[in-house]
Coordinates of C-alpha atoms in Angstrom, one line a residue:
M12 CA -17.7 -3.0 27.1
K13 CA -14.4 -3.6 26.0
S14 CA -13.5 -6.2 23.4
D15 CA -10.4 -8.7 24.4
I16 CA -7.6 -10.6 22.7
D17 CA -5.6 -12.9 24.9
Y18 CA -2.1 -12.1 23.7
R19 CA -0.5 -15.5 25.2
N20 CA 1.1 -18.4 22.6
K21 CA 0.0 -16.5 19.5
L22 CA 2.2 -16.3 16.5
V23 CA 2.0 -12.2 14.5
L24 CA 2.4 -11.4 12.0
A25 CA 4.7 -8.1 12.3
P26 CA 4.2 -4.2 10.9
M27 CA 6.2 -4.0 8.4
V28 CA 6.2 -1.4 5.8
R29 CA 4.7 -1.7 2.0
V30 CA 4.3 -5.5 3.0
G31 CA 1.2 -5.3 5.8
T32 CA -1.2 -4.9 3.7
L33 CA -4.4 -6.6 3.2
P34 CA -3.6 -9.2 0.6
M35 CA -0.6 -10.5 3.6
R36 CA -2.1 -10.1 6.2
L37 CA -4.7 -12.4 5.0
L38 CA -2.0 -14.7 3.7
A39 CA -0.8 -15.0 6.6
L40 CA -3.8 -15.7 8.3
E41 CA -4.3 -19.0 6.0
Y42 CA -0.7 -20.2 7.3
G43 CA -1.4 -20.2 10.5
A44 CA -0.3 -16.8 12.2
D45 CA -2.9 -16.1 15.1
L46 CA -2.5 -12.0 14.4
V47 CA -1.7 -9.8 11.9
Y48 CA -0.5 -6.2 12.6
T49 CA -0.9 -4.0 9.3
E50 CA 2.3 -1.8 8.6
E51 CA 2.5 0.9 10.4
I52 CA 0.3 4.3 9.1
I53 CA 0.8 7.1 11.0
D54 CA -2.4 9.2 12.1
W55 CA -2.8 12.4 10.2
K56 CA -2.9 9.9 6.9
L57 CA -6.1 8.3 9.1
L58 CA -7.6 10.9 10.3
R59 CA -8.4 13.3 6.6
A60 CA -8.6 9.9 5.6
E61 CA -12.8 9.4 4.9
R62 CA -15.0 5.3 5.1
H63 CA -15.6 3.5 2.5
T64 CA -18.0 0.6 2.3
N65 CA -16.3 -1.1 -1.7
E66 CA -19.4 -3.3 -2.3
V67 CA -18.0 -4.9 -5.5
L68 CA -14.4 -6.3 -2.9
G69 CA -16.6 -6.5 -0.3
T70 CA -14.2 -4.4 1.9
I71 CA -13.8 -1.2 4.1
D72 CA -11.5 1.0 2.2
Y73 CA -9.7 4.0 3.7
I74 CA -9.5 7.0 1.7
D75 CA -6.5 9.9 1.3
T76 CA -9.2 12.6 -0.4
T77 CA -6.2 14.3 -1.7
D78 CA -5.5 11.6 -3.8
G79 CA -7.5 8.0 -4.1
T80 CA -5.1 6.2 -2.6
V81 CA -5.9 3.9 -0.2
V82 CA -4.7 4.1 3.7
F83 CA -6.3 0.7 5.2
R84 CA -8.1 -1.3 3.3
T85 CA -10.0 -4.3 5.2
C86 CA -12.0 -7.4 5.2
P87 CA -14.4 -9.6 7.2
D88 CA -12.2 -12.6 7.3
E89 CA -9.5 -10.9 9.9
R90 CA -11.7 -8.6 11.6
E91 CA -11.3 -9.7 14.9
K92 CA -7.7 -10.9 14.2
V93 CA -6.1 -7.4 12.9
V94 CA -4.8 -5.1 14.9
L95 CA -3.8 -1.6 13.3
Q96 CA -0.4 -0.2 13.9
I97 CA -0.2 4.1 14.3
G98 CA 2.3 6.0 14.0
T99 CA 1.6 9.3 15.7
A100 CA 3.2 11.2 18.3
S101 CA 0.0 13.1 19.9
A102 CA -2.3 12.0 22.4
E103 CA -4.8 13.4 20.9
R104 CA -4.6 11.9 17.3
A105 CA -3.7 8.8 18.4
V106 CA -7.7 8.8 20.7
A107 CA -9.0 10.1 17.7
V108 CA -7.7 7.4 14.9
G109 CA -9.0 4.4 18.1
Q110 CA -12.2 6.6 17.8
M111 CA -12.5 6.7 13.7
M112 CA -11.2 2.8 13.3
Q113 CA -12.0 0.6 16.6
N114 CA -15.3 -0.8 14.5
D115 CA -12.5 -2.2 11.3
V116 CA -9.8 -3.6 13.8
A117 CA -9.3 -5.5 17.1
A118 CA -7.5 -3.8 18.4
I119 CA -4.2 -0.9 18.1
D120 CA -0.8 -0.5 17.9
V121 CA 1.5 2.0 18.4
N122 CA 4.4 2.4 16.7
M123 CA 7.1 3.4 19.5
G124 CA 10.3 0.9 17.9
C125 CA 10.6 2.3 14.7
P126 CA 14.4 4.3 14.2
K127 CA 14.1 5.2 11.3
D128 CA 14.2 9.6 10.8
F129 CA 11.1 10.6 9.2
S130 CA 9.7 8.7 12.7
I131 CA 12.1 10.3 15.0
K132 CA 12.4 13.8 13.6
G133 CA 8.6 13.5 13.9
G134 CA 8.5 12.7 17.3
M135 CA 7.5 9.3 16.8
G136 CA 8.4 5.6 17.1
V137 CA 11.3 4.9 18.4
A138 CA 11.4 8.9 19.5
L139 CA 9.2 8.4 22.5
L140 CA 11.0 6.0 23.8
Y141 CA 13.4 8.7 24.9
D142 CA 10.2 10.6 25.6
L143 CA 8.1 8.7 28.2
P144 CA 5.2 11.2 29.8
R145 CA 4.3 12.2 26.4
A146 CA 4.3 8.4 25.6
K147 CA 2.3 7.2 28.8
A148 CA 0.2 10.0 27.7
I149 CA -0.8 8.6 24.2
L150 CA -0.4 5.0 25.9
E151 CA -3.2 6.0 29.0
G152 CA -5.3 8.2 26.1
L153 CA -6.2 4.7 23.8
V154 CA -6.9 2.3 26.8
Q155 CA -9.4 5.2 28.0
G156 CA -10.3 6.6 25.3
V157 CA -11.2 3.1 22.9
R158 CA -13.1 0.0 23.6
I159 CA -10.7 -1.8 21.8
P160 CA -7.2 -3.6 23.4
V161 CA -4.0 -1.2 23.2
T162 CA -0.8 -2.0 22.9
C163 CA 2.8 -0.9 22.3
K164 CA 5.4 -2.4 19.8
I165 CA 9.7 -0.7 20.6
R166 CA 13.1 -1.8 21.1
V167 CA 15.3 -2.7 23.2
M168 CA 18.1 0.2 24.5
P169 CA 21.8 0.2 24.8
D170 CA 21.1 -0.4 28.9
L171 CA 19.3 -3.1 30.0
D172 CA 18.0 -2.4 33.4
E173 CA 16.7 1.0 31.4
T174 CA 14.4 -1.2 29.3
V175 CA 13.0 -3.0 31.6
A176 CA 12.4 0.4 33.9
L177 CA 10.6 1.5 30.7
A178 CA 8.5 -1.8 29.9
K179 CA 7.0 -1.6 33.7
E180 CA 6.9 2.5 33.4
L181 CA 4.7 1.3 29.8
Q182 CA 2.9 -1.6 31.1
S183 CA 1.9 0.7 34.1
T184 CA -0.7 2.5 31.3
G185 CA -3.2 -0.6 31.5
I186 CA -2.2 -1.9 27.9
R187 CA -2.7 -5.2 26.9
A188 CA 0.5 -6.4 25.7
I189 CA 4.2 -5.4 24.6
G190 CA 6.3 -5.5 21.6
V191 CA 9.9 -6.1 22.3
H192 CA 12.6 -6.1 19.0
G193 CA 15.7 -7.2 20.4
R194 CA 18.1 -4.3 18.7
T195 CA 18.3 -0.4 19.4
K196 CA 17.7 1.9 17.2
T197 CA 21.4 2.4 15.9
E198 CA 21.3 -1.3 15.4
R199 CA 20.1 -2.9 11.7
P200 CA 19.1 -6.8 11.1
R201 CA 22.6 -8.1 10.1
D202 CA 23.4 -7.2 14.1
P203 CA 22.4 -10.6 16.0
V204 CA 19.0 -10.2 18.2
N205 CA 19.8 -9.7 22.2
E206 CA 17.7 -12.2 23.5
D207 CA 18.7 -11.8 26.5
A208 CA 17.0 -8.5 26.5
I209 CA 13.6 -9.7 25.5
A210 CA 13.6 -12.5 28.2
R211 CA 14.7 -9.5 31.0
V212 CA 10.8 -7.6 29.9
A213 CA 9.5 -10.8 29.9
N214 CA 10.5 -11.5 33.2
A215 CA 9.9 -8.1 34.9
L216 CA 6.2 -8.2 33.3
H217 CA 2.5 -9.6 34.0
I218 CA 1.2 -8.6 30.8
P219 CA 2.4 -10.9 27.2
V220 CA 5.6 -9.8 25.6
I221 CA 5.8 -10.1 22.3
A222 CA 9.7 -11.5 20.3
N223 CA 11.2 -9.6 17.6
G224 CA 13.7 -9.6 15.6
G225 CA 15.1 -13.3 15.0
S226 CA 14.4 -13.9 11.7
Q227 CA 17.9 -14.3 11.0
S228 CA 17.1 -18.4 13.0
I229 CA 13.8 -18.2 11.7
T230 CA 12.5 -20.7 8.4
R231 CA 10.0 -22.8 9.8
R232 CA 7.3 -22.8 12.2
H233 CA 9.6 -24.6 14.4
D234 CA 12.5 -22.1 14.7
I235 CA 10.0 -19.3 15.8
L236 CA 8.4 -21.4 19.3
R237 CA 12.6 -22.1 19.2
F238 CA 12.9 -18.3 19.1
A239 CA 10.9 -17.7 21.8
Q240 CA 11.5 -20.6 24.3
R241 CA 15.3 -19.0 24.0
C242 CA 13.5 -15.3 24.9
S243 CA 11.1 -16.3 28.0
T244 CA 8.1 -15.7 25.6
T245 CA 5.1 -17.7 24.4
S246 CA 4.1 -15.0 21.9
V247 CA 6.6 -14.0 18.6
M248 CA 6.4 -11.3 16.2
V249 CA 7.9 -12.7 13.1
A250 CA 8.1 -10.1 10.4
R251 CA 11.0 -10.8 7.4
A252 CA 11.4 -14.7 7.4
A253 CA 7.4 -13.9 7.0
E254 CA 8.8 -11.1 4.1
W255 CA 10.2 -14.0 2.6
N256 CA 7.6 -16.9 2.4
C257 CA 4.6 -16.5 4.7
S258 CA 3.9 -20.0 5.1
V259 CA 7.0 -19.9 7.7
F260 CA 3.6 -19.9 10.1
R261 CA 2.8 -23.9 8.0
A262 CA 2.4 -25.9 10.9
D263 CA 3.0 -28.1 8.2
G264 CA 6.2 -27.3 6.6
P265 CA 6.4 -23.6 4.4
L266 CA 5.4 -24.3 0.7
P267 CA 7.8 -24.2 -2.2
L268 CA 7.6 -20.1 -3.2
D269 CA 6.2 -20.3 -6.1
D270 CA 3.0 -22.1 -4.6
V271 CA 3.3 -18.3 -1.8
I272 CA 3.7 -15.9 -4.6
R273 CA 0.7 -17.0 -6.6
R274 CA -1.4 -18.1 -3.7
Y275 CA -0.6 -14.1 -2.6
L276 CA -1.2 -13.0 -6.1
E277 CA -4.6 -14.6 -6.4
L278 CA -5.2 -12.3 -3.1
S279 CA -3.5 -9.1 -4.6
V280 CA -6.1 -9.6 -7.6
R281 CA -9.1 -10.7 -5.5
Y282 CA -8.4 -7.4 -3.3
D283 CA -7.8 -5.2 -6.3
N284 CA -4.5 -4.2 -4.1
S285 CA -1.9 -2.0 -6.7
P286 CA 0.2 -3.2 -8.8
S287 CA 3.4 -1.6 -7.1
N288 CA 3.1 -2.7 -3.5
T289 CA 2.1 -6.3 -5.1
K290 CA 5.4 -6.0 -6.9
Y291 CA 7.4 -4.9 -4.8
C292 CA 5.7 -7.7 -2.0
V293 CA 6.9 -10.5 -5.1
Q294 CA 10.3 -8.4 -5.2
M295 CA 10.8 -9.0 -1.7
M296 CA 9.8 -12.6 -1.6
L297 CA 12.2 -12.9 -4.3
R298 CA 15.0 -12.3 -2.7
S299 CA 18.5 -13.2 -4.9
L300 CA 15.9 -14.0 -7.5
Q301 CA 15.4 -11.1 -8.4
E302 CA 18.3 -11.0 -11.0
S303 CA 17.2 -14.2 -12.1
P304 CA 15.2 -14.0 -16.5
I305 CA 11.7 -14.1 -13.9
G306 CA 13.1 -11.4 -11.4
R307 CA 14.0 -9.5 -14.2
R308 CA 10.3 -9.6 -16.3
L309 CA 9.2 -8.7 -12.7
L310 CA 11.5 -5.9 -12.5
D311 CA 10.6 -4.3 -15.8
S312 CA 6.8 -5.3 -15.3
Q313 CA 3.6 -2.3 -14.5
T314 CA -0.2 -3.8 -14.5
M315 CA -0.6 -6.2 -12.6
Q316 CA -1.9 -8.1 -15.4
Q317 CA 2.0 -8.0 -16.8
I318 CA 2.6 -9.4 -13.2
C319 CA 0.8 -12.5 -13.2
D320 CA 1.2 -13.5 -17.0
I321 CA 4.9 -14.3 -15.0
W322 CA 3.3 -16.9 -13.3
E323 CA 0.5 -17.9 -16.0
M324 CA -2.0 -16.0 -13.4
G325 CA -3.1 -14.2 -16.6
E326 CA -6.6 -15.2 -17.0
Y327 CA -7.6 -15.2 -13.9
C328 CA -6.0 -11.3 -13.7
R329 CA -8.5 -10.1 -17.0
E330 CA -11.2 -12.2 -15.6
T331 CA -11.3 -10.3 -12.1
Q332 CA -10.3 -7.0 -13.3
L333 CA -12.9 -7.0 -16.0
R334 CA -15.7 -8.4 -13.6
Y335 CA -15.0 -5.1 -11.4
H336 CA -15.0 -3.2 -14.1
F337 CA -18.7 -3.7 -15.2
A338 CA -20.2 -3.9 -11.6
G339 CA -18.9 -0.2 -11.3
I340 CA -16.1 -0.5 -8.8
K341 CA -14.5 2.7 -8.1
G342 CA -11.0 3.0 -9.0
R343 CA -7.9 5.2 -9.5
R344 CA -9.5 5.7 -13.1
A345 CA -12.0 7.3 -11.5
C346 CA -10.3 9.6 -8.5
R347 CA -10.5 13.5 -9.0
P348 CA -8.4 16.4 -6.7
R349 CA -9.6 16.9 -4.1
T350 CA -8.2 18.6 -0.6
Q351 CA -8.2 18.0 3.2
S352 CA -11.7 18.8 4.5
G353 CA -10.9 21.9 7.9
D354 CA -9.0 25.3 7.6
G355 CA -6.0 23.8 5.7
G356 CA -3.0 25.1 7.8
P357 CA -0.5 23.0 9.7
V358 CA -1.4 20.0 11.9
A359 CA 1.4 20.2 15.1
E360 CA 4.5 18.8 16.0
G361 CA 5.5 18.8 11.6
N362 CA 3.6 15.9 11.1
E363 CA 1.7 16.4 8.6
P364 CA 2.3 19.1 5.4
T365 CA 0.9 22.2 5.1
A366 CA -2.5 21.8 2.9
S367 CA -2.6 23.9 -0.3
K368 CA -5.2 26.2 -0.1
K369 CA -9.1 24.3 -1.0
Q370 CA -10.1 23.2 -4.9
C371 CA -13.4 22.0 -5.5
L372 CA -14.3 19.0 -7.5
E373 CA -15.6 20.7 -10.1
E374 CA -13.9 21.7 -13.7
S375 CA -14.1 25.6 -14.5
P376 CA -16.7 26.0 -17.1
D377 CA -14.4 25.0 -20.1
S378 CA -14.3 28.6 -22.1
D379 CA -11.9 27.2 -24.4
P380 CA -12.4 28.1 -28.2
E381 CA -10.0 24.8 -29.4
P382 CA -12.9 22.1 -29.3
L383 CA -11.4 19.0 -26.3
N384 CA -10.8 15.9 -27.3
E385 CA -10.4 14.2 -23.5
E386 CA -10.1 10.1 -22.9
N387 CA -10.1 7.7 -20.1
V388 CA -6.3 6.3 -21.1
C389 CA -2.8 6.1 -18.9
F390 CA 0.5 5.9 -19.6
I391 CA 2.6 2.5 -19.2
R392 CA 5.7 2.9 -19.4
S393 CA 6.8 -1.0 -20.0
N394 CA 4.2 -0.9 -23.0
F395 CA 7.6 1.5 -25.0
I396 CA 10.4 -0.6 -25.3
D397 CA 13.0 2.8 -25.7
D398 CA 12.3 6.5 -25.8
N399 CA 11.6 6.7 -29.9
S400 CA 8.6 4.9 -29.5
L401 CA 7.2 6.8 -26.1
P402 CA 3.9 9.1 -26.9
K403 CA 5.4 12.8 -27.2
S404 CA 8.0 10.8 -29.7
K405 CA 5.9 9.3 -31.9
L406 CA 3.7 12.5 -31.5
Y407 CA 6.5 14.7 -32.8
L408 CA 7.5 12.7 -36.2
H409 CA 4.0 13.0 -36.6
A410 CA 3.8 16.8 -36.9
V411 CA 6.6 16.9 -39.0
R412 CA 5.4 14.1 -41.6
N413 CA 3.2 15.7 -42.1
G414 CA 3.7 20.2 -41.7
L415 CA 2.4 20.9 -38.6
P416 CA 3.1 23.1 -36.0
R417 CA 4.9 21.0 -32.3
A418 CA 2.5 20.2 -30.0
Q419 CA 1.7 22.6 -26.4
Y420 CA 1.0 20.7 -23.3
E421 CA 0.2 22.5 -20.5
V422 CA 0.0 20.3 -17.1
Q423 CA -2.0 20.9 -14.4
Q424 CA -1.3 20.0 -10.7
K425 CA -4.1 19.9 -8.1
D426 CA -2.9 18.2 -4.8
K427 CA -0.6 15.4 -5.9
L428 CA -2.2 14.9 -9.0
F429 CA -1.2 15.7 -12.3
R430 CA -3.2 16.1 -15.6
A431 CA -1.8 17.3 -19.0
T432 CA -3.8 19.3 -22.1
I433 CA -2.2 19.5 -26.2
R434 CA -3.2 22.4 -27.8
F435 CA -2.2 20.7 -31.2
D436 CA -3.9 21.0 -35.3
G437 CA -5.8 23.8 -34.1
Q438 CA -7.5 21.0 -31.2
R439 CA -7.2 20.5 -27.3
Y440 CA -6.8 16.4 -25.9
T441 CA -6.4 15.2 -22.6
S442 CA -7.3 11.9 -21.0
S443 CA -9.7 12.2 -17.7
F444 CA -6.9 10.4 -15.6
W445 CA -4.7 12.0 -13.5
E446 CA -1.1 11.3 -13.1
K447 CA 1.3 11.3 -10.3
N448 CA 3.3 12.6 -12.0
K449 CA 4.2 15.8 -14.8
R450 CA 5.9 13.1 -17.4
Y451 CA 3.4 10.9 -17.0
A452 CA 0.6 12.6 -17.6
E453 CA 2.1 15.0 -20.6
Q454 CA 2.6 11.1 -21.9
A455 CA -0.7 10.1 -21.6
A456 CA -2.1 13.4 -23.3
A457 CA -0.1 12.8 -26.2
L458 CA -1.4 8.9 -26.0
V459 CA -5.4 10.4 -26.5
C460 CA -4.2 12.7 -29.5
L461 CA -2.6 9.7 -31.4
L462 CA -5.7 8.0 -31.0
K463 CA -7.5 10.7 -32.2
R464 CA -5.7 11.5 -34.7
G465 CA -5.6 7.2 -36.3
V466 CA -2.4 6.6 -34.8
E467 CA -2.8 4.8 -31.9
S468 CA -5.7 2.1 -32.1
R469 CA -7.7 2.1 -29.5
D470 CA -8.2 -2.1 -29.3
E471 CA -4.4 -2.0 -29.5
L472 CA -4.5 0.4 -26.4
I473 CA -7.3 -1.7 -24.3
R474 CA -4.8 -4.9 -25.0
N475 CA -1.9 -2.9 -23.5
G476 CA -3.8 -2.4 -20.5
A477 CA -4.1 2.0 -21.2
M478 CA -7.5 1.8 -21.3
L479 CA -10.8 0.2 -20.2
P480 CA -13.5 -1.4 -22.2
A481 CA -16.7 0.5 -23.1
K482 CA -19.0 -1.8 -20.7
N483 CA -21.4 -1.9 -23.7
G484 CA -18.7 -3.1 -26.2
P485 CA -17.5 -6.6 -27.6
A486 CA -14.8 -7.1 -24.2
A487 CA -18.6 -6.6 -22.2
A488 CA -20.2 -9.1 -24.1
V489 CA -17.4 -11.9 -24.0
V490 CA -17.8 -11.6 -20.4
E491 CA -21.1 -12.1 -19.9
Q492 CA -21.0 -15.0 -22.2
T493 CA -18.1 -17.0 -21.1
G494 CA -16.9 -15.3 -18.3
S495 CA -13.5 -14.9 -19.6
S496 CA -12.5 -12.5 -22.0
K497 CA -9.1 -11.7 -23.6
T498 CA -9.3 -8.1 -24.1
D499 CA -6.2 -7.1 -20.7
A500 CA -8.1 -4.4 -18.1
A501 CA -4.7 -4.7 -16.4
G502 CA -4.5 -0.6 -17.2
E503 CA -4.9 0.7 -13.2
S504 CA -1.6 1.4 -13.5
E505 CA 1.1 3.5 -10.9
T506 CA 2.9 5.4 -12.2
N507 CA 5.3 6.7 -9.2
G508 CA 6.4 3.7 -7.8
E509 CA 5.0 4.2 -4.9
A510 CA 3.4 1.8 -2.5
R511 CA -0.5 1.7 -2.0
P512 CA -2.3 4.3 -5.0
M513 CA -4.3 2.4 -7.0
V514 CA -7.8 1.3 -5.7
E515 CA -11.1 2.7 -4.6
S516 CA -12.6 6.6 -5.5
C517 CA -11.3 9.4 -3.6

């Protein structure tokens, strides 16, 4: 039996890249949204992901097997209200995604409105509006192949009659609703939204139309409802206005921004969201305040601990991350490279990069005569005030002062991860933490070397988040006895500024 959603009279969190992750979706629901869309996720990213039940967080995680990143994370609180938006140019892949995900989401939406070059060149997004047979094949395949509702989101076209005709064709596939962004593919947020065009589409269809694009006129819930009236719809998708202050959905009016940020951070810590994604979302909330003292502190932050300290939530962050650590959560620190299973060949239509030759998880036997010293240490750039204080610089000075040869660095790359090994004074040093770029891998290995040689303090590395405390160490005892700790365990850092690496295991 197919499940059902009534798309009429709905206030919706629109799909937004890097914003529509679990903490923001839960925040929107808490403040009064009826449905929440994920950010657009490309079909092949989901197809190469593995589904995991995360018992520590109480979530379902889809993990990219090549680098341990969380492609999609959800929880029971949003199960009946979360809509997965996919980017696709293939009916076959779209149906495969739908069948894989239909037990974990309430509905599936196909992105037919993204105007970015990446989407268009891959035949996705707004390109589908100009390839109607393919667009209809994707929707028909999903409607027939999954048990949950299927929708799509489009942009208006320069010719309004053509827009209405297109929407009617898409409606004929059996979709349950259609989102309409009131700008063309060449128009941007600064351009006025065409409310009359949305109204023309809404009056021409018998399925619900969800109006989108009115954030310039929206600061509170009442404005959302007025936008719906002007567009002759009963439902509205809110993007940037919700990105700026998610409490825009509240019936009692929006909350002060600091209150919204603190609640967002609480959810981000609770669901182990990546620091880089959390930082990005808070930056979008601050907008012009990014140039303020608080904004500059946020810009300099790199770990969840550092972000939370700005809003006086450091203790909550420390306690929660230590509790998860001792409960056995597998984060980025536990990630080891592996490639996509299968034949490793290229995927049709150029949407997925060709996989490299298969690599296995097991390390090759270590036959090197020099001893290997290994610690789980990550490099956090914001811990170092200038280039002279960087681990590689400190190790170089250590060698000069002691009359030793300079360290030799060897970097290993697997999939999208890097790990360095240092040869120094007859021994080798490496971190078991795989970094996201070559430079950081070398710095992390240098930190291990400095630690082993007594130049760096283990307690200091734990304090600033580069290491996590041992489960049977002093920090564990403090948590067990008092439920809190003064030790900073925020070292699950993202190292290249991407949106979502950092959480569950490979």
